[in-house]
Short mmCIF file of N, CA and C in Angstrom, two decimals:
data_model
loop_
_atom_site.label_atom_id
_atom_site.label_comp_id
_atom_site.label_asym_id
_atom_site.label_seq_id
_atom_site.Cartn_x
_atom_site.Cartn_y
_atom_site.Cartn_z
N UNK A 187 0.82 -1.19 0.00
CA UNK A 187 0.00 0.00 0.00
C UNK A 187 0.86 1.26 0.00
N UNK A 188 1.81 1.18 0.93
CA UNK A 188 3.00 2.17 1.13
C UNK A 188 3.81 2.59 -0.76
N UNK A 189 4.10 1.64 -1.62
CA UNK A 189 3.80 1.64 -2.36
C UNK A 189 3.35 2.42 -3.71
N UNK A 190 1.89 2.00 -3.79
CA UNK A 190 0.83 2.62 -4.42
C UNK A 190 1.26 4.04 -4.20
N UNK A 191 1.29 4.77 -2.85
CA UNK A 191 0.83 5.87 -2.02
C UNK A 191 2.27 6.63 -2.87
N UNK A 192 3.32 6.30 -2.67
CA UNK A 192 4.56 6.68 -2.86
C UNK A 192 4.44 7.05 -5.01
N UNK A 193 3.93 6.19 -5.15
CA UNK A 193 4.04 6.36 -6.50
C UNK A 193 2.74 7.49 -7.11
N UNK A 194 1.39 7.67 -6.36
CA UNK A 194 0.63 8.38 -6.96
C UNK A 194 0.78 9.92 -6.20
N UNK A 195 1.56 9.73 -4.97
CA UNK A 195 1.60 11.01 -4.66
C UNK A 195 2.08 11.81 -5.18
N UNK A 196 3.47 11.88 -5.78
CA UNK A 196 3.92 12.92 -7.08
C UNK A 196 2.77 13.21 -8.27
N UNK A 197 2.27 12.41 -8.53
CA UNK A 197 1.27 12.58 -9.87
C UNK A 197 0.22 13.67 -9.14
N UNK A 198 -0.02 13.50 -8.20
CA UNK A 198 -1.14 14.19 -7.10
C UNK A 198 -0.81 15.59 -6.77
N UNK A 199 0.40 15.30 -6.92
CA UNK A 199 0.89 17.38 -6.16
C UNK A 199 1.29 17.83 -7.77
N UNK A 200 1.28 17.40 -8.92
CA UNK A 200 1.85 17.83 -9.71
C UNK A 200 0.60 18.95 -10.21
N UNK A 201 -0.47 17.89 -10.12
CA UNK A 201 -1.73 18.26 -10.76
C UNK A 201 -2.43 19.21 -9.58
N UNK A 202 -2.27 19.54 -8.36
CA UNK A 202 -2.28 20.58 -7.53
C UNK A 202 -1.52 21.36 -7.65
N UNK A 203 -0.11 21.59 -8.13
CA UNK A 203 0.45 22.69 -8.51
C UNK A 203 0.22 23.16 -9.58
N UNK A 204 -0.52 22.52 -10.71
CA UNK A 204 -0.77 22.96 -11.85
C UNK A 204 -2.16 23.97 -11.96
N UNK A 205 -3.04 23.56 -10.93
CA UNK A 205 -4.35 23.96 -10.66
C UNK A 205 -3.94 25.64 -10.11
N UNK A 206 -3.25 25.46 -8.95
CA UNK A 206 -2.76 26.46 -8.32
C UNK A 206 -1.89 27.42 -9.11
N UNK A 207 -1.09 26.79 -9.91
CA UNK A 207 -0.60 28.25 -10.85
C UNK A 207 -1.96 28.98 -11.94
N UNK A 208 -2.63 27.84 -12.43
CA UNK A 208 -3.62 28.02 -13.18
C UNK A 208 -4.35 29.06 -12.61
N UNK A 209 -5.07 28.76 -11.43
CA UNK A 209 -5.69 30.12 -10.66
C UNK A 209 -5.18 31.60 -9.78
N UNK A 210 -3.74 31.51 -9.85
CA UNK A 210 -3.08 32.26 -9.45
C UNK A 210 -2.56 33.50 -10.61
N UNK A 211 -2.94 34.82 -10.50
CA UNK A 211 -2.76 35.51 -11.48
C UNK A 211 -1.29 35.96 -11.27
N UNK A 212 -0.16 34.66 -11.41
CA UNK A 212 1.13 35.13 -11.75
C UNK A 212 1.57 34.78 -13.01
N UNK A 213 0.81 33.80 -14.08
CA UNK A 213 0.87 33.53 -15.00
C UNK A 213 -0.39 34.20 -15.96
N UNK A 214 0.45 34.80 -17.21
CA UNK A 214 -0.79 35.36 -18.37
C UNK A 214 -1.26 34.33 -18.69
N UNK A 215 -2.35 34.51 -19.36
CA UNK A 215 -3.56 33.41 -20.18
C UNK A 215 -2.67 32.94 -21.25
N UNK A 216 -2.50 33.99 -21.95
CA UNK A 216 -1.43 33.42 -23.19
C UNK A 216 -0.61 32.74 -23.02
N UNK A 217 0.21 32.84 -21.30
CA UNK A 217 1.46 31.84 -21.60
C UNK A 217 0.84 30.79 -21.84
N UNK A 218 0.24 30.42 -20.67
CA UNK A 218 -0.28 29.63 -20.00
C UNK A 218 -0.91 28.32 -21.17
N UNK A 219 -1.52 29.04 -22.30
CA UNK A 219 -2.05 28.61 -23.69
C UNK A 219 -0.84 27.88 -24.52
N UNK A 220 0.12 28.60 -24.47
CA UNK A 220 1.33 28.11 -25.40
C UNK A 220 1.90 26.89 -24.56
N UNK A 221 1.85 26.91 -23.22
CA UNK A 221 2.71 26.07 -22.33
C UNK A 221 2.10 24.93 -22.41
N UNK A 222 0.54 24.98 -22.71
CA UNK A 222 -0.61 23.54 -22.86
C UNK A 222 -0.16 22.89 -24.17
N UNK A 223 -0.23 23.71 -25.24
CA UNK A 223 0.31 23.22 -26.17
C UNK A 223 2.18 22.53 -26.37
N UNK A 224 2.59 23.16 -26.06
CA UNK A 224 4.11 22.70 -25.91
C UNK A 224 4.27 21.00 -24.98
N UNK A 225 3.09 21.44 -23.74
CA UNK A 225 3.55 20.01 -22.96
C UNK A 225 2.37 18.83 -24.04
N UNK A 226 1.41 19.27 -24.71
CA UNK A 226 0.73 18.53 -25.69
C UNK A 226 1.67 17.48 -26.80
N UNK A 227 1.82 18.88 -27.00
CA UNK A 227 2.25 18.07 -28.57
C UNK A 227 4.10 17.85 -28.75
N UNK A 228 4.72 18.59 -27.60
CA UNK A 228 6.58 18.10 -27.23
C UNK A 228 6.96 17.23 -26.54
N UNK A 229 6.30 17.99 -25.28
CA UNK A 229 7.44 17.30 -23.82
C UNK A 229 6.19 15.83 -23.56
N UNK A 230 5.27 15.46 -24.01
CA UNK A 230 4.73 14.25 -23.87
C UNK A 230 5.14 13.80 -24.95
N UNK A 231 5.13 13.09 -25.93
CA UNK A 231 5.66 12.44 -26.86
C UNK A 231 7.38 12.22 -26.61
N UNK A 232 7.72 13.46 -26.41
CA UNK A 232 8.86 13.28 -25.84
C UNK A 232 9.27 12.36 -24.75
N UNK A 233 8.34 12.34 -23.80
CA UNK A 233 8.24 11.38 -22.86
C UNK A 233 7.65 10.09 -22.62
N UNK A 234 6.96 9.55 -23.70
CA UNK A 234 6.45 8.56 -24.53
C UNK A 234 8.26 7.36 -25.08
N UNK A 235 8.53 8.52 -25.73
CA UNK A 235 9.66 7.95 -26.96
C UNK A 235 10.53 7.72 -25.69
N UNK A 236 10.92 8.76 -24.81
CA UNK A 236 12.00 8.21 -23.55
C UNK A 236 11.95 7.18 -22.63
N UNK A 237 10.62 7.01 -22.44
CA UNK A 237 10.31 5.70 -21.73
C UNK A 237 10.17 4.95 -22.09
N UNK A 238 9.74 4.52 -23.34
CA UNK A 238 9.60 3.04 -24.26
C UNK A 238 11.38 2.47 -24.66
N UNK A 239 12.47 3.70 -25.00
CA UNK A 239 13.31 3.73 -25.59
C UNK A 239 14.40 2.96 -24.44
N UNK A 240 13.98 3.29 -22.66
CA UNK A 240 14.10 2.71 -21.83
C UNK A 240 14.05 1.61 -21.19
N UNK A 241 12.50 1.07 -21.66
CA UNK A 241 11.52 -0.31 -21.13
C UNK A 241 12.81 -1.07 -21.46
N UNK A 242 12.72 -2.30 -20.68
CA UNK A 242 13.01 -3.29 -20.92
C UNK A 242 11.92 -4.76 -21.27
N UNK A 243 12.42 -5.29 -22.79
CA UNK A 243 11.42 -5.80 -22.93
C UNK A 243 11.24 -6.92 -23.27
N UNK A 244 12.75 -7.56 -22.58
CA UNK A 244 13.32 -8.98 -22.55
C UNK A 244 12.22 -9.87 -22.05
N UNK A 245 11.07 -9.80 -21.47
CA UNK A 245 10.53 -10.70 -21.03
C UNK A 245 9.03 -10.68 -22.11
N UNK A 246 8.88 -9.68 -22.54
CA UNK A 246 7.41 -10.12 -23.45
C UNK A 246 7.56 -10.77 -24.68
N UNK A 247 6.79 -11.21 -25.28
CA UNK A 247 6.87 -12.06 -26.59
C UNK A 247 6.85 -10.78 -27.79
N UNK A 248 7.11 -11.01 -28.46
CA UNK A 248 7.93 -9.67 -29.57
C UNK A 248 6.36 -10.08 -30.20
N UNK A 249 5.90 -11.36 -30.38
CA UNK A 249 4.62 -11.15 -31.06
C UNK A 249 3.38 -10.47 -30.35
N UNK A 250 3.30 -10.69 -28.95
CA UNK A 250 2.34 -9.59 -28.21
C UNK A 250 3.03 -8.02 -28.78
N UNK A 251 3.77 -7.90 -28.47
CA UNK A 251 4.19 -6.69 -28.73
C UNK A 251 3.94 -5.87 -29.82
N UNK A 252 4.64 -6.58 -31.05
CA UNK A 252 3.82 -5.94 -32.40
C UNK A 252 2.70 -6.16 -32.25
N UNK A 253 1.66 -6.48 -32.19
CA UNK A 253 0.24 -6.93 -32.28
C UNK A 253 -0.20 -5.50 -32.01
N UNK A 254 0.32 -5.41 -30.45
CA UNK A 254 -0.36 -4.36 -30.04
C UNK A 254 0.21 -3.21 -30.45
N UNK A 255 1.20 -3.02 -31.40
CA UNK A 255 1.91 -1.29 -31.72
C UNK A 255 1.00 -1.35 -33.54
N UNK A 256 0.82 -1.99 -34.17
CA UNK A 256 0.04 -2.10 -35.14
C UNK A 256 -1.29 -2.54 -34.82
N UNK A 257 -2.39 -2.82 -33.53
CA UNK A 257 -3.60 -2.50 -33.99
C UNK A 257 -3.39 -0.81 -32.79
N UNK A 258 -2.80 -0.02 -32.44
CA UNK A 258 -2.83 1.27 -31.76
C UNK A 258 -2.33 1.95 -33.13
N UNK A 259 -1.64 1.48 -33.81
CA UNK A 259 -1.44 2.44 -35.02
C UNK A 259 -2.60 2.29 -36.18
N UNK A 260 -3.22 0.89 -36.22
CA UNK A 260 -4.79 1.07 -36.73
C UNK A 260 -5.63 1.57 -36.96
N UNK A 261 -5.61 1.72 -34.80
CA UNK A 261 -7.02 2.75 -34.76
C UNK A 261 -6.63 4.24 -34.34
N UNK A 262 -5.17 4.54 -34.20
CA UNK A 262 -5.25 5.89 -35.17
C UNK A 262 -5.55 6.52 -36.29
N UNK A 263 -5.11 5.45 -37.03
CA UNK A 263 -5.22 5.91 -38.46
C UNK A 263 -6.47 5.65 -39.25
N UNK A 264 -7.21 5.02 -38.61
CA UNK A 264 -8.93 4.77 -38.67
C UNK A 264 -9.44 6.11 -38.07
N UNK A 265 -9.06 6.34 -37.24
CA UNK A 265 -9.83 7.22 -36.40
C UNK A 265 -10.59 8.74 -37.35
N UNK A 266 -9.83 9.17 -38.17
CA UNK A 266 -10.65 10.77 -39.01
C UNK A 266 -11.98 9.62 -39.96
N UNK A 267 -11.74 8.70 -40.06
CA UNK A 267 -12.90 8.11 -40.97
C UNK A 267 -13.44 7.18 -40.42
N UNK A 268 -13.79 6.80 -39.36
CA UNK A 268 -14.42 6.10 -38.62
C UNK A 268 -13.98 6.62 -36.86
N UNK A 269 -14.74 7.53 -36.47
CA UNK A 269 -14.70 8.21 -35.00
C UNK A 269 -14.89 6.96 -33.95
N UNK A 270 -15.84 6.02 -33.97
CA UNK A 270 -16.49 5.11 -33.22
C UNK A 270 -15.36 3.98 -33.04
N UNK A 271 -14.32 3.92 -34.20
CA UNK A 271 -12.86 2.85 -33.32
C UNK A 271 -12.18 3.15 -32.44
N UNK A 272 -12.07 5.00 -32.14
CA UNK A 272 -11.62 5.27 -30.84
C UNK A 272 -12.26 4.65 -29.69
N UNK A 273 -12.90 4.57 -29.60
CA UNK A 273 -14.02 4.57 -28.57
C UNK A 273 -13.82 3.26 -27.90
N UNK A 274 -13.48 2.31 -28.94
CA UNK A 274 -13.67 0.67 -28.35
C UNK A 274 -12.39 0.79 -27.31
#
């Protein structure tokens, strides 16, 4: 349990400090707009590619593995012409 607690508590104050700058008028709207976008579409992907690039993945079967990176690239690429494969 000690654990669990240890691992979601960072995720927990991150998203309380984020709230708290959010409502605190020390940051403009505008930054604030560009900074959503930047952690959107940079520093997550970015952090996607760093942690996978990390995994260790000596123990799964390479065929689970592709399976699942080609049907997630599927139903992306389904997704502008069929909305309802996100969903599943």
């Amino acid at each position: 349990m000690l654990i669990v607690f240890q691992s979601v508590l960072p995720i927990f104050l991150l998203v309380l400090l984020g709230v708290g700058l959010k409502r605190a008028p020390i940051i403009n709207a505008d930054f604030w707009d560009g900074l959503e976008q930047c952690s959107y579409w940079v520093m997550f992907p970015a952090l996607l590619f760093s942690t996978m690039a990390k995994a260790d993945f000596s123990n799964t079967e390479t065929l689970t593995v592709s399976f699942a990176a080609i049907v997630s690239v599927f139903r992306r690429g389904c997704a502008p012409w069929r909305p309802n494969l996100v969903a599943l």
